[in-house]
Structure formats: structure tokens, C-alpha cells
XYZ file of C-alpha atoms in Angstrom:
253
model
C 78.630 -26.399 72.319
C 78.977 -23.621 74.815
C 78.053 -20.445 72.539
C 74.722 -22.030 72.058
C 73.470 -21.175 75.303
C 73.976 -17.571 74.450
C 70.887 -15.476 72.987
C 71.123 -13.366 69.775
C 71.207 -9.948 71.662
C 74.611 -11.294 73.471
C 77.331 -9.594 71.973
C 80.703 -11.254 70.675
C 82.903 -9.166 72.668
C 80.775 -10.363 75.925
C 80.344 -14.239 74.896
C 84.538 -13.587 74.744
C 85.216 -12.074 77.933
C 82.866 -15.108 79.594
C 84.921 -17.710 78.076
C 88.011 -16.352 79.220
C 90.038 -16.077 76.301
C 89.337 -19.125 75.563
C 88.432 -18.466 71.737
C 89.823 -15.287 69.707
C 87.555 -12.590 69.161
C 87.429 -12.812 65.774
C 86.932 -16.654 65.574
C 84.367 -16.147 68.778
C 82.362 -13.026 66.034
C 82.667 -15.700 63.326
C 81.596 -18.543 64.965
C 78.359 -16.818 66.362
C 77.483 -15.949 63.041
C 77.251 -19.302 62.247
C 75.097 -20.590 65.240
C 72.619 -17.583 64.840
C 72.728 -18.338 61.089
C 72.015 -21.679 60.504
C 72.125 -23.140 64.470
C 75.970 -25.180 63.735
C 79.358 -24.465 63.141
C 80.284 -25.568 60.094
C 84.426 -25.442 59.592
C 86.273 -25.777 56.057
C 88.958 -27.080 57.955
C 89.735 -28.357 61.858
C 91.178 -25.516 63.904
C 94.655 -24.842 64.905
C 97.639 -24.793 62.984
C 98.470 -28.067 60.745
C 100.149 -31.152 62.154
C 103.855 -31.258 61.284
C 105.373 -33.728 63.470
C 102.130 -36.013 64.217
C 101.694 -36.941 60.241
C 100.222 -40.906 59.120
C 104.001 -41.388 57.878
C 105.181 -40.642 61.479
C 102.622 -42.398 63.257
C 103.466 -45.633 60.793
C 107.269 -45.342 61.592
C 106.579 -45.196 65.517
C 104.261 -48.464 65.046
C 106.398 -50.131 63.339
C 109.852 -49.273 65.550
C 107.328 -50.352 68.441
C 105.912 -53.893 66.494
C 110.057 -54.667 65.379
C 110.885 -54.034 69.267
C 108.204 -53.691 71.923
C 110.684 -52.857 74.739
C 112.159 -49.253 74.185
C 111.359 -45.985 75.753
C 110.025 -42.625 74.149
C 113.167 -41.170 74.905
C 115.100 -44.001 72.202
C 112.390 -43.753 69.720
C 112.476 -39.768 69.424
C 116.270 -39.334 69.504
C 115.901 -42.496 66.648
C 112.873 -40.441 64.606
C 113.883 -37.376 64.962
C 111.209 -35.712 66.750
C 110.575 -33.863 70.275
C 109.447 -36.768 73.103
C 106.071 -35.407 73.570
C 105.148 -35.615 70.298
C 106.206 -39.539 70.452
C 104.416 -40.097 73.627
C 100.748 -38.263 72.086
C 101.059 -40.520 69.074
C 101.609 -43.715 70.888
C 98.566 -42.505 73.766
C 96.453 -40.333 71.297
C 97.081 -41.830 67.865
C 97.981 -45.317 68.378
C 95.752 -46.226 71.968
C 98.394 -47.990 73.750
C 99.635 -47.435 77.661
C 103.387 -48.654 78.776
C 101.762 -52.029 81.100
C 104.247 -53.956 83.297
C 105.786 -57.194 83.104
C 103.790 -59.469 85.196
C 106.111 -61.934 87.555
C 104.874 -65.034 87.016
C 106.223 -68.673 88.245
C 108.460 -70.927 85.287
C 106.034 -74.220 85.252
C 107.281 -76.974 83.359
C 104.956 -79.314 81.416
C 104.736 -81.656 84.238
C 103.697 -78.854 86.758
C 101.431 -77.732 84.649
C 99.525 -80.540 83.527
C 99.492 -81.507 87.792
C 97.458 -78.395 87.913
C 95.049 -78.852 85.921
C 94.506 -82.319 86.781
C 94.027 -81.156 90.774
C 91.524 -78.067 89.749
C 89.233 -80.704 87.976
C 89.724 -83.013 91.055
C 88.370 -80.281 93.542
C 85.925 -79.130 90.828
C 84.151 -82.942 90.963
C 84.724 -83.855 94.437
C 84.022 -80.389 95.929
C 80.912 -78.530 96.793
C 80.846 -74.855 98.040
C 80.275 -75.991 101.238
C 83.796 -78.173 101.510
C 85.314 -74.932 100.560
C 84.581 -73.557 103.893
C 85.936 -76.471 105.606
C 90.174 -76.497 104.670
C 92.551 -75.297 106.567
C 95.066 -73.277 104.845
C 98.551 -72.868 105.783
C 101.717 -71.843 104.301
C 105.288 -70.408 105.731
C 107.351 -67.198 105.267
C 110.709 -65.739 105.482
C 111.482 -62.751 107.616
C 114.719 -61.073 108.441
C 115.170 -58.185 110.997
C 116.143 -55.425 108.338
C 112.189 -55.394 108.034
C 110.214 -54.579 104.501
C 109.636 -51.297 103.105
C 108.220 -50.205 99.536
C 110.372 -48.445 97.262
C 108.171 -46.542 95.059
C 105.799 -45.805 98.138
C 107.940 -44.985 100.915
C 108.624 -42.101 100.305
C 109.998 -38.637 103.107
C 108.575 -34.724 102.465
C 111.785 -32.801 102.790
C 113.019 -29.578 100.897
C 116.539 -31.639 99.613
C 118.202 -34.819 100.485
C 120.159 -33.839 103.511
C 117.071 -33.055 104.842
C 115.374 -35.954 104.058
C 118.269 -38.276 105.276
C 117.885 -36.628 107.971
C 114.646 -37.729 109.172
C 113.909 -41.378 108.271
C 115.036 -41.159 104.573
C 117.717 -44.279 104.626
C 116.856 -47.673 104.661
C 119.776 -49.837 106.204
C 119.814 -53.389 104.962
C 122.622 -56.101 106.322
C 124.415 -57.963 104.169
C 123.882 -61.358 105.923
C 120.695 -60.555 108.228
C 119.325 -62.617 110.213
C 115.958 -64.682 109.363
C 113.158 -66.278 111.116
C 110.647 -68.943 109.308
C 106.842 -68.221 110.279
C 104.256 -70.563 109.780
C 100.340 -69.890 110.046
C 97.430 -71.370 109.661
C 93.876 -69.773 108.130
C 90.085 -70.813 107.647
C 86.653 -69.603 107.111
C 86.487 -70.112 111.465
C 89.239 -68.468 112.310
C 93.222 -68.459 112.523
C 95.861 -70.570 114.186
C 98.469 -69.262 115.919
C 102.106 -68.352 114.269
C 104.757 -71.053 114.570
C 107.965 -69.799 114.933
C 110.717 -71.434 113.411
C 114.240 -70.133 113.886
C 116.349 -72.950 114.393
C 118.237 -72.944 111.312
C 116.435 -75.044 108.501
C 113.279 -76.716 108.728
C 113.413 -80.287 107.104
C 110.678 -82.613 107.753
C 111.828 -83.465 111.080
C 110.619 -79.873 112.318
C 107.458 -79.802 110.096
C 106.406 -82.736 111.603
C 107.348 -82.262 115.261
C 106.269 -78.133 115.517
C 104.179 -77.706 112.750
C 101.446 -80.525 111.845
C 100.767 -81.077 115.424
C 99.275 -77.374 115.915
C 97.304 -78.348 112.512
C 95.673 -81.036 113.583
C 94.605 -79.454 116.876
C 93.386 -76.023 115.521
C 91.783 -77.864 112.929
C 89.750 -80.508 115.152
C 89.021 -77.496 117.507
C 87.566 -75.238 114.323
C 85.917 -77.999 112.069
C 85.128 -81.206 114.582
C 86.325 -84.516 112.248
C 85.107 -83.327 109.380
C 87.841 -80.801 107.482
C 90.851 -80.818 105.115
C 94.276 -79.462 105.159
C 96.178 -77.777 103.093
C 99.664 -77.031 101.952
C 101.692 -76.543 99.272
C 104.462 -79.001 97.440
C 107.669 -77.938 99.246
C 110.054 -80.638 100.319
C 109.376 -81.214 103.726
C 105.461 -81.347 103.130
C 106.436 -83.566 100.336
C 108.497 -85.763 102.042
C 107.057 -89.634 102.361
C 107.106 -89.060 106.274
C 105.258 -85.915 106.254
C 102.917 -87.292 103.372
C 102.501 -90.519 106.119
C 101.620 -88.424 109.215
C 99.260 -86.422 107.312
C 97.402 -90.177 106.097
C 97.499 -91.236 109.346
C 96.331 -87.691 111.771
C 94.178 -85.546 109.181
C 90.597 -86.412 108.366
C 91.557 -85.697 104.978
């Protein structure tokens, strides 16, 4: 408590002006009455006015408008209730200990997919040591188009009003049709390959096998010796029975 640090000769009127206002006078004469007394503060009842709006029938209708529909704002709830949208929002932080958490975006596996899954991760958790880890070559591709990436709720421009901003760097333009480029690229515990690029319309197997698994194999014998496995994911042209035949007969594994 931060009156106890204060001796008996300190007066009230001082112990008020160092806490800034912080406490009344009378409560701060009061209150040091009570520490030089009996060393506490005992209270009849907790200070500050009584809570109107923030009551246990309140706080029960919020939880259960929130349990009945998880997905509304504080705005909906207090216009629904009846009550300002602070006092929502410090019952459902304060009262009821729960923060507004976003949707995670996660991939729609079916059964099959998933039970593929798991029966891979308990293949590479037998027939894999720490060591092997260190030996695959990962590789995957990506889409880019010239209109470039930017971050909505990051990018943001410093200016005093719109026009302003506008006026240095705050539009984005985005095509409606731009034009894209496929990159593949390669990446292991020795090092990285270098990109593929692949912007000759789409790439079917033909192209993975001709560009792509060729640069695999070398960067991969050139990192790892004979000894090394590659990696990629299930999309159709690495899926494809001519893919899945080069890969038998070029990879170590």
C-alpha cells in the first residue's frame, strides 16, 4: 500500500499533495487513521460508487447472448442489452476473461487426406533419424503476378488527410487480369538451389520434368553426394505416374 511508507509525523494534507490527487483528502485523513491505528485498512464496503450497469444479471445475459451466438460484436450486444459499449466490452475482458481471437485458415481435408497423413508422419517417425532430417531437399512452387504484394493492415502512409496520403504512395493499383510467373525453389540444411522460372503458361508434367527435376537432382548430388531425399508436395504434375517414374529412376530416394 503506498501510505504505509509514510511515518506518523507526515501529515494528511502532505501524504495528499504527494499522491497527486490521487485519493480525497478526507478518504486520504481517514485512511491514515487506520494504518497508524491498527497497521491496515479495513473498508465496510469497496470504494467508488456502486455498479449499475456491470450487475451478475448483466454479466449472465452477455454470457449467455455470447454462448447462443459466439460471432457478434460489442456494438450488437449493447444496442441488444441496453447498455453503453464499454460497459459490454469490461464485462466480457474484466468479468468474463475472454479476448475476440481470429479465425484460423486452415486447409478442408477429407477423411482420406487425413488418414494419408497420419500414416506418412508415423512412416518418417520409424524410418527416420535426426540425422536423415538434415539430408532432404525441400522444394515447392509459387505464384507471382507483377501488381506485387502489400499488407493491408500494415502498410500503412503518415499524412494529415487522404489527399495527402494519396498523394504520396497511399494507392495500391491492382490489374484485373495481371500477369503471373510460376517460381520454383529448392532448400536444405546445405544450402539453396537456384529459382526456376516458369512462365510459359501452365506447367503440366511435361515442364516439371524437363525444367524442374533435372536442377533437383543436380543441386541435390552436389549438396548431399548419393545419399539424400527429395521432397515435394502432392500436386498433379508431381503426382503424375511419369513424374512419380523419373523420380524412381534419378533420386536416391
Amino acid at each position: 500500500m503506498v501510505l504505509s511508507k509514510y511515518q506518523k509525523g507526515d501529515t494528511p494534507k502532505q501524504i495528499y499533495h504527494d499522491l497527486n490527487g490521487g485519493l480525497g483528502l478526507r478518504t486520504t485523513e481517514r485512511w491514515c487513521q487506520m494504518i497508524w491505528r491498527s497497521g491496515t485498512i479495513t473498508l465496510s464496503k469497496p470504494p467508488g460508487g456502486p455498479c449499475l450497469v456491470r450487475t451478475r444479471e448483466n454479466i449472465q445475459k452477455v454470457k449467455n447472448r455470447l454462448r447462443r451466438k459466439k460471432k457478434v460484436s460489442a456494438r450488437k450486444i449493447s444496442m441488444e442489452l441496453d447498455m453503453s459499449e464499454r460497459s459490454v466490452r469490461r464485462i466480457v475482458k474484466n468479468d468474463l476473461g475472454l479476448y475476440p481471437y481470429k479465425k484460423v485458415i486452415e486447409p478442408l481435408l477429407s477423411d482420406d487426406q487425413k488418414l494419408k497423413r497420419k500414416q506418412f508422419a508415423n512412416w518418417v517417425r520409424i524410418n527416420f533419424r535426426k540425422e536423415d532430417t538434415l539430408k532432404i531437399l525441400f522444394s515447392d512452387e509459387k505464384m507471382f503476378d507483377i501488381d506485387g504484394v502489400y499488407n493491408t493492415q500494415n502498410d500503412r502512409v503518415w499524412a494529415v488527410d487522404r489527399a495527402d496520403a494519396d498523394k504520396n504512395g497511399g494507392t495500391q493499383q491492382k490489374r484485373k487480369f495481371p500477369q503471373k510467373v510460376m517460381v520454383w525453389f529448392g532448400a536444405c540444411s546445405k544450402g539453396l538451389t537456384p529459382l526456376v522460372i516458369l512462365d510459359e503458361g501452365t506447367v503440366d508434367h511435361t515442364v516439371y520434368i524437363e525444367k524442374v527435376l533435372p536442377v533437383a537432382l543436380k543441386y541435390g548430388n552436389q549438396f548431399f553426394g548419393s545419399d539424400w531425399v527429395f521432397q515435394q508436395d502432392g500436386a498433379k504434375p508431381h503426382s503424375h505416374h511419369l513424374s512419380q517414374k523419373w523420380c524412381r529412376d534419378n533420386f536416391p530416394t
